[in-house]
PDB file of C-alpha atoms in Angstrom:
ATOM      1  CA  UNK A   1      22.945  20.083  10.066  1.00 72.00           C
ATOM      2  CA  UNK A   2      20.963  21.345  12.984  1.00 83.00           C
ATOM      3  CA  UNK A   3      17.214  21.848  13.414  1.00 81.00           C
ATOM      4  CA  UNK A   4      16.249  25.265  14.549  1.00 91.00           C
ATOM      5  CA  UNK A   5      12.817  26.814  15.983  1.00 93.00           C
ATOM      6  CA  UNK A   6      10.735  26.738  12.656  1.00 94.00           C
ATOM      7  CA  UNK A   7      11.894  23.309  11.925  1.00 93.00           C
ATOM      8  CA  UNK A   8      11.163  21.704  15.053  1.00 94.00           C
ATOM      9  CA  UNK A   9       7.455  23.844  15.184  1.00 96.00           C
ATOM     10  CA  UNK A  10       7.171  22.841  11.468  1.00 96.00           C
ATOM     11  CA  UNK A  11       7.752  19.639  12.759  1.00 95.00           C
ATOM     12  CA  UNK A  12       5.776  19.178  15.772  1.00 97.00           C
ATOM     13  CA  UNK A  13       2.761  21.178  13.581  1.00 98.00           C
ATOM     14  CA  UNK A  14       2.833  17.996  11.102  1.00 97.00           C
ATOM     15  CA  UNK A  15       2.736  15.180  13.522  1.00 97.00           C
ATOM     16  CA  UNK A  16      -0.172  17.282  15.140  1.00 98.00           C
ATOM     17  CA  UNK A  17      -2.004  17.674  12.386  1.00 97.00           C
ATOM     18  CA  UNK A  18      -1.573  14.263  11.034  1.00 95.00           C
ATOM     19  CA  UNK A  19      -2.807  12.352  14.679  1.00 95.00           C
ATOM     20  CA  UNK A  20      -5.559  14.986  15.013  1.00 95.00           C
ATOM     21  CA  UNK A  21      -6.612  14.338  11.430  1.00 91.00           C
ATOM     22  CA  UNK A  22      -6.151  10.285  11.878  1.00 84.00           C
ATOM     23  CA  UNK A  23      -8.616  10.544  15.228  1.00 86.00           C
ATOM     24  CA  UNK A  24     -10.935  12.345  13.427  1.00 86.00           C
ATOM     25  CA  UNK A  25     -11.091  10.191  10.360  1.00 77.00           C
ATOM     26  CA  UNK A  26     -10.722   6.658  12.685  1.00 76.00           C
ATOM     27  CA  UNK A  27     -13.980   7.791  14.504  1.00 79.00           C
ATOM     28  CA  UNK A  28     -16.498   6.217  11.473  1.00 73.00           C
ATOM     29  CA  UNK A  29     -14.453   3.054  11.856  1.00 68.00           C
ATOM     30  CA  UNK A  30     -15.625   0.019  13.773  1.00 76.00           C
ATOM     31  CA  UNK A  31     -14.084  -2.966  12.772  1.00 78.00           C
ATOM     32  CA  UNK A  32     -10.673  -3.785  11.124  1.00 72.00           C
ATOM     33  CA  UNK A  33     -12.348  -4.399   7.837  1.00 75.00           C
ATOM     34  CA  UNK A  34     -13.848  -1.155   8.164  1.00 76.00           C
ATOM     35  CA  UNK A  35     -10.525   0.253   8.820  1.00 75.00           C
ATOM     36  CA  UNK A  36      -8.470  -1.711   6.138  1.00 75.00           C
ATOM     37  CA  UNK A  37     -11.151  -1.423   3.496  1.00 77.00           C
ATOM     38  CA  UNK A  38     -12.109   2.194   4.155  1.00 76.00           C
ATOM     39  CA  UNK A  39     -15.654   0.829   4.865  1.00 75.00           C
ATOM     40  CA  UNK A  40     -15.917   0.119   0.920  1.00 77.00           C
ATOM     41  CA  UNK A  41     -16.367   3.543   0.021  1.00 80.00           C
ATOM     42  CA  UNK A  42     -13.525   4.246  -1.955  1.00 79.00           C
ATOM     43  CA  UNK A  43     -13.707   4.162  -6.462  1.00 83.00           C
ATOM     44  CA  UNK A  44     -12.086   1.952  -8.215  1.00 79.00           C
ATOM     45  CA  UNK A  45      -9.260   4.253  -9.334  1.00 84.00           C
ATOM     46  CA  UNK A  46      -8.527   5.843  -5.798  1.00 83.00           C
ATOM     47  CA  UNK A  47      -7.505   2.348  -4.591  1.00 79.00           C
ATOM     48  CA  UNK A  48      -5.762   1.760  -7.975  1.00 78.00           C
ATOM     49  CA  UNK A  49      -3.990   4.961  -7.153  1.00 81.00           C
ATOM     50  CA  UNK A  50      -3.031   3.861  -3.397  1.00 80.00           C
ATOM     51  CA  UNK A  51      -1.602   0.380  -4.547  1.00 76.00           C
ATOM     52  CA  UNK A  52       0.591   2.393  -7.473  1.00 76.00           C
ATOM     53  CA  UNK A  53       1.701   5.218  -4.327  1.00 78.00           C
ATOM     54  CA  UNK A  54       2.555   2.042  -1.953  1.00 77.00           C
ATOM     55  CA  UNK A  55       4.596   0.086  -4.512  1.00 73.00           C
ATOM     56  CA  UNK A  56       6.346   3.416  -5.230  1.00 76.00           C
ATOM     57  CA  UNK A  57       9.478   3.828  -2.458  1.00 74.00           C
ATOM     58  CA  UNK A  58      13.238   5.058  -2.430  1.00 73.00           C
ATOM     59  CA  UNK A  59      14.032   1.703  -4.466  1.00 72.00           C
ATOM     60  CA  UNK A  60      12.376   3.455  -7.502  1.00 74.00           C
ATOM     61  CA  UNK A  61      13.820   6.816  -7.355  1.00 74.00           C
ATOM     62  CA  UNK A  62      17.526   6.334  -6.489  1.00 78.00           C
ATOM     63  CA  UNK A  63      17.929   2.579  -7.604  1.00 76.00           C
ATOM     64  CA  UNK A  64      16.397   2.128 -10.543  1.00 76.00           C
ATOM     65  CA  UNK A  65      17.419   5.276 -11.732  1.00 77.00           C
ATOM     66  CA  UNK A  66      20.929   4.602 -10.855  1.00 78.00           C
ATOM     67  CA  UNK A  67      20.822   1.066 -12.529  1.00 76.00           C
ATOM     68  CA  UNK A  68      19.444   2.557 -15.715  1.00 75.00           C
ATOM     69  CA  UNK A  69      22.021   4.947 -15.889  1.00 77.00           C
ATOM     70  CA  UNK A  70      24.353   2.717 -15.149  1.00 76.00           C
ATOM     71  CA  UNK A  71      24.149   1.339 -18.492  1.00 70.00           C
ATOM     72  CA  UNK A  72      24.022  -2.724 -17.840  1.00 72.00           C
ATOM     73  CA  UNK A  73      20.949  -2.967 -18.823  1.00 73.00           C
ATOM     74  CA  UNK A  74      19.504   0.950 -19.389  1.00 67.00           C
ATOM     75  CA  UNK A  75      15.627   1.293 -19.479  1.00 69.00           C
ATOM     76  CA  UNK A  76      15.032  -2.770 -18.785  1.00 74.00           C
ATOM     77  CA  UNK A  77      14.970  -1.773 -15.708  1.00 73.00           C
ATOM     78  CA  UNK A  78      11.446   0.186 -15.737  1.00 71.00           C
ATOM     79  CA  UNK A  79       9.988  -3.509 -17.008  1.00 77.00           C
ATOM     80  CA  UNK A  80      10.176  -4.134 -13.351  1.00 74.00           C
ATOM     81  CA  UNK A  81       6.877  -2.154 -12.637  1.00 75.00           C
ATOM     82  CA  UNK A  82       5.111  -3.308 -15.683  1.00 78.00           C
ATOM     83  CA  UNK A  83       5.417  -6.577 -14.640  1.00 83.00           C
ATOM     84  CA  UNK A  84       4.524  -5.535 -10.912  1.00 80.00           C
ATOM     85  CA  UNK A  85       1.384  -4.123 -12.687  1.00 80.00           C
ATOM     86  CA  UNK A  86       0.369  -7.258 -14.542  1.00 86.00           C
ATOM     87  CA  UNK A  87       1.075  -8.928 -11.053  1.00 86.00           C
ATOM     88  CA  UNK A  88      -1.555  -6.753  -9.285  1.00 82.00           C
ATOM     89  CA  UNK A  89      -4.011  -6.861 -11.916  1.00 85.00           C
ATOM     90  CA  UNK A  90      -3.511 -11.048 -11.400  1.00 88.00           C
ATOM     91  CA  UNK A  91      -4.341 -11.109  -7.959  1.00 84.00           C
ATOM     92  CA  UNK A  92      -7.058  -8.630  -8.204  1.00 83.00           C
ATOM     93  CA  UNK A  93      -8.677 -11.278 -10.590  1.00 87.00           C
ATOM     94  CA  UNK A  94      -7.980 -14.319  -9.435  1.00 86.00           C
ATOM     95  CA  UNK A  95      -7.092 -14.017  -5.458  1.00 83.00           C
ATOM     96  CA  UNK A  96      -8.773 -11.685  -4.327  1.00 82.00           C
ATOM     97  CA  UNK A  97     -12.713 -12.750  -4.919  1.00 83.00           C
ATOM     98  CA  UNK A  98     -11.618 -15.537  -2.431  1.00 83.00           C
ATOM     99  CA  UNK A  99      -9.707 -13.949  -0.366  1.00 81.00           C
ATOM    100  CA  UNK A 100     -12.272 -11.605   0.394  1.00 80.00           C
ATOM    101  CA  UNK A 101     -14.960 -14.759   0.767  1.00 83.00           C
ATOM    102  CA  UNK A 102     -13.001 -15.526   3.241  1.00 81.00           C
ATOM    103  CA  UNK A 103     -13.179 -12.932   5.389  1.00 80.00           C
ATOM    104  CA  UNK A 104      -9.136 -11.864   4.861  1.00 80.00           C
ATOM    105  CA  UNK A 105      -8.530  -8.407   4.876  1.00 79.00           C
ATOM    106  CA  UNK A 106      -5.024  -8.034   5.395  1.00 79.00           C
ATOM    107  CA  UNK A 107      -1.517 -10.318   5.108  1.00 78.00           C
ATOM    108  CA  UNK A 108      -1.344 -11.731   8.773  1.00 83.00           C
ATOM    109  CA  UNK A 109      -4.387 -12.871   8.674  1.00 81.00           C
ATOM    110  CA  UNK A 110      -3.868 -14.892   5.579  1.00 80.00           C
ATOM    111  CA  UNK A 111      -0.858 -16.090   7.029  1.00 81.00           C
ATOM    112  CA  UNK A 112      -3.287 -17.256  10.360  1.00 82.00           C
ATOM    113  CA  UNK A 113      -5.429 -18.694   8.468  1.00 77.00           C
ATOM    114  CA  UNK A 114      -3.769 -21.048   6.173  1.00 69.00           C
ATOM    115  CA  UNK A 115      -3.316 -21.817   2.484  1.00 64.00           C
ATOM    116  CA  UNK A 116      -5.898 -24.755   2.605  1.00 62.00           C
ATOM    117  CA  UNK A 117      -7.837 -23.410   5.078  1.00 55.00           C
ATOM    118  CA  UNK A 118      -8.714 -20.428   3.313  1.00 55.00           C
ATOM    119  CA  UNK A 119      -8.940 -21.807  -0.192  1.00 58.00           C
ATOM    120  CA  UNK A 120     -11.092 -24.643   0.446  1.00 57.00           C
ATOM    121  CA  UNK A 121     -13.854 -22.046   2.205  1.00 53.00           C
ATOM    122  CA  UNK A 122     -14.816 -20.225  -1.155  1.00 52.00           C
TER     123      UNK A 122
END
């Protein structure tokens, strides 16, 4: 398979749009917890949403799918995201308040920080 004109404009069009849209978004931002938090302007079920989309990948669609059909263990294998659900809904409760105390925003700074660093501040 070979890409011709209108795929490679189609192409170059997207990436494009998507850094001229990304510059143009970025320019409100000022900090990285501006950036990672969306400067806490987003609703309750928009970031619900984006934590559903990001857990969703190629894993889902092809290997799931295929296990289920497989038949070993058939539909069992959807209990996977129910119980990825009940994880987030966990953390939301009971890590995050103190995560957020401590002023940790994303994973590597958790991990620079320290478990009983960052537990002991809030």
């Amino acid at each position: 398979m070979q890409f011709n004109t209108l795929d490679l404009i189609t192409f170059a069009g997207f990436i494009v749009f998507v850094v001229a849209f990304t510059l143009y978004v970025s320019r409100k931002e000022d900090t990285a917890e501006d950036y990672f938090l969306a400067g806490r302007s987003l609703s309750w079920w928009v970031i619900g949403l984006s934590l559903i989309a990001s857990n969703i990948s190629t894993e889902h669609f092809i290997g799931q799918a295929g296990q289920g059909f497989k038949g070993d263990i058939g539909l069992a294998v959807a209990s996977f995201e129910w119980i990825g659900a009940l994880a987030l809904v966990i953390v939301g409760i009971f890590l995050l308040p103190r995560f957020l105390r401590a002023g940790i925003y994303t994973m590597p700074e958790y991990a620079a920080c320290g478990i009983p660093i960052c537990f002991t501040s809030g």
